[in-house]
XYZ file of C-alpha atoms in Angstrom:
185
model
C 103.573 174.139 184.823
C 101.046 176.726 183.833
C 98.431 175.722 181.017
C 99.135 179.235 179.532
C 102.536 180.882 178.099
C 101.524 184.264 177.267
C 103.903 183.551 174.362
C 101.752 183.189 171.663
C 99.902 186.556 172.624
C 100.636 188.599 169.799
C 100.070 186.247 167.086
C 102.959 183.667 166.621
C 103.935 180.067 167.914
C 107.018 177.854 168.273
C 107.093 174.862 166.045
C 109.313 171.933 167.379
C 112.719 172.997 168.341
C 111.634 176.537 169.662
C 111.261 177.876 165.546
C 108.856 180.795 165.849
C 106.414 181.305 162.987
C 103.299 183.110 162.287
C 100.233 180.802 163.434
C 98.533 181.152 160.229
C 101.839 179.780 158.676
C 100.824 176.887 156.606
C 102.171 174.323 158.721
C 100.410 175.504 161.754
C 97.182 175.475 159.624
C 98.443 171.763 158.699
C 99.011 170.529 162.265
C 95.959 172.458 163.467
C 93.469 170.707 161.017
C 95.098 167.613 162.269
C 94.553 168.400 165.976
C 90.765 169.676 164.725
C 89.995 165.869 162.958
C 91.317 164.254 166.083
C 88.853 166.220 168.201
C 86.174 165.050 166.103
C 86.616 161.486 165.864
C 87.066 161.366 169.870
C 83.705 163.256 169.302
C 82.260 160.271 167.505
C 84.054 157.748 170.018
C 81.581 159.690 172.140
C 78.562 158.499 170.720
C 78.922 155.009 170.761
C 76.831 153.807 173.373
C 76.913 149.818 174.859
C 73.283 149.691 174.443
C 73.621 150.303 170.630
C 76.535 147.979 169.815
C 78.116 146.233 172.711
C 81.122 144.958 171.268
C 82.359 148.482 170.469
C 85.903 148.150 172.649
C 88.246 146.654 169.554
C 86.695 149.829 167.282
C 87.021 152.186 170.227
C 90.898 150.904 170.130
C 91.538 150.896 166.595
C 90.162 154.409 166.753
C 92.586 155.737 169.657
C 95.276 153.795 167.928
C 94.480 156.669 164.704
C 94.107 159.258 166.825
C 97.386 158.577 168.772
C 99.241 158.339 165.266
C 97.471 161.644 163.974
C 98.761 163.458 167.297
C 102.378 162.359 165.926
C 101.279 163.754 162.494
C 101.025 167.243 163.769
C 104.159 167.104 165.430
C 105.527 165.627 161.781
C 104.188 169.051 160.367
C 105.172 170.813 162.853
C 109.004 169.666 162.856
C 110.879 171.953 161.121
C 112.567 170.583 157.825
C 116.168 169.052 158.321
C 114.963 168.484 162.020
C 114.970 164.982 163.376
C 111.686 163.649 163.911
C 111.461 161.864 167.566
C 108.798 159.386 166.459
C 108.115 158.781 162.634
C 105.094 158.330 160.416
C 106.550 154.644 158.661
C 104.713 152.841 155.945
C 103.513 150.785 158.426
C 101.088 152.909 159.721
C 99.657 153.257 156.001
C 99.369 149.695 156.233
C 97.567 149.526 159.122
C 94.665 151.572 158.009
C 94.743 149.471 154.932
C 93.891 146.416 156.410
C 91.871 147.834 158.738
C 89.902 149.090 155.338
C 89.805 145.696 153.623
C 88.887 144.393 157.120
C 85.674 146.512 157.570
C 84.787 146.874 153.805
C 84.460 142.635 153.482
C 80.934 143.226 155.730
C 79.706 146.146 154.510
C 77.538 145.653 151.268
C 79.358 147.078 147.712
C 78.400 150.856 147.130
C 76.211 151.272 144.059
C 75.915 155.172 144.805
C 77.102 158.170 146.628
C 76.056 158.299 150.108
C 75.309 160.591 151.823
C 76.279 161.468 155.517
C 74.150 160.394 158.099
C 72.811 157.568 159.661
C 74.065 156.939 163.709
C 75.698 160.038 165.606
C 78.826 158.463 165.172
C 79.172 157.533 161.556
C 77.710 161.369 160.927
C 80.748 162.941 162.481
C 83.305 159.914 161.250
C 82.473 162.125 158.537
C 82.911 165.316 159.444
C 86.047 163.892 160.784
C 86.991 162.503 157.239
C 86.352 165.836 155.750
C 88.317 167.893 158.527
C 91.471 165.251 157.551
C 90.988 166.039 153.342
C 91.420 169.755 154.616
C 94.415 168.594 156.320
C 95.670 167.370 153.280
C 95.169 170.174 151.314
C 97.271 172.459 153.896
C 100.056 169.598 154.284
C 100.063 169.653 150.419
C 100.922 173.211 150.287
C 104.160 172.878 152.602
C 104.953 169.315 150.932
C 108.394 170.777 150.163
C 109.582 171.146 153.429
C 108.160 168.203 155.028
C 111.072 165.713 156.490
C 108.517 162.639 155.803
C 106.455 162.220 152.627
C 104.382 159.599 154.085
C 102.677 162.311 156.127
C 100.556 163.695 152.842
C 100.345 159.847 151.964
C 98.700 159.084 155.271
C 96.567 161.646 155.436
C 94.871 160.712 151.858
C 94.547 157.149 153.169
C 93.085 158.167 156.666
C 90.374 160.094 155.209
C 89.597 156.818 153.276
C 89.507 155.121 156.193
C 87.294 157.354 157.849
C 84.754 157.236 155.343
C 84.438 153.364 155.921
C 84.187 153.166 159.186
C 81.538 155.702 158.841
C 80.148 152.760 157.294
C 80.754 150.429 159.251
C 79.042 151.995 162.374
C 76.229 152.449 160.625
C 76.058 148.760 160.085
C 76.911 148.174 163.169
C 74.953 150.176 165.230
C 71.785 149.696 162.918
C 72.119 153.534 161.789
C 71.212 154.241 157.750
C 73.093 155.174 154.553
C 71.266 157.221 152.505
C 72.327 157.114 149.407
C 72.448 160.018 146.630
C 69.620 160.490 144.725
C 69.936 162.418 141.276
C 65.797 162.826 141.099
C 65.958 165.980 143.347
């Protein structure tokens, strides 16, 4: 099988089930942005080096584990509506991330400002990655109507939460700095 199609050539795509739309339809915007956040937290993953925090491997897994579920996102958005879904977004997944959340957020230290982003490599583009997936949102929000699973909007809102504290939690892990917000500027 060839990497290419030629079908997309003059400016549409098939969704799921062979549907062909426009690809700057909204839900291909959706499922793209998803696709686009994915990149960049396996972009982060990149950046993690043994020599800065050596027991990396169960965030490194926890991190594919997202990334796997945010593939099936995009094929959530990109299912057309009435279609069956082959492998569902459950409320289970949203409680994953939770507890992941409460998980990481019992070391980090309580947030008495804004922070900015920066610090380690990683954490920087954790949140780029967390804005890429608010984007997401936003596009997923606009074809909310024809969505088969409303959990997709609901896990998108709490991934970009979770994304923001493992931001944090890199940086505490791999000794990299929050700087926080300062309103004297």
């Amino acid at each position: 099988m060839k990497i290419y199609t030629r079908s997309g050539d003059k400016g549409d795509t098939s969704l799921i089930y062979g549907d062909r739309v426009s690809k700057s339809d909204a839900r291909v915007d959706a499922y793209g942005t998803c696709d686009e956040a994915n990149s960049m937290i396996g972009l982060s993953l990149s950046y993690l080096r043994r020599e800065d925090w050596p027991e990396k491997q169960a965030f490194c897994d926890t991190m594919h584990r997202v990334q796997t579920i945010l593939f099936h996102v995009g094929a959530e958005l990109a299912t057309p509506q009435g279609k069956e879904v082959k492998w569902q977004l459950t409320q289970g997944h949203i409680d994953e991330l939770e507890k992941q959340i409460d998980s990481w957020d019992q070391e980090l230290e309580a947030l008495q400002n804004f922070i900015l982003p920066s610090g380690h490599e990683a954490s920087a583009t954790l949140h780029t990655a967390r804005t890429i997936v608010r984007r997401a949102e936003r596009s997923a929000v606009v074809v909310k109507d024809e969505l088969n699973n409303p959990l997709v909007l609901t896990y998108l809102n709490r991934l970009s939460d979770f994304l923001f504290v493992a931001a944090r939690f890199v940086n505490k892990m791999t000794g990299g700095k929050e700087i926080p917000l300062r309103a004297d500027v």
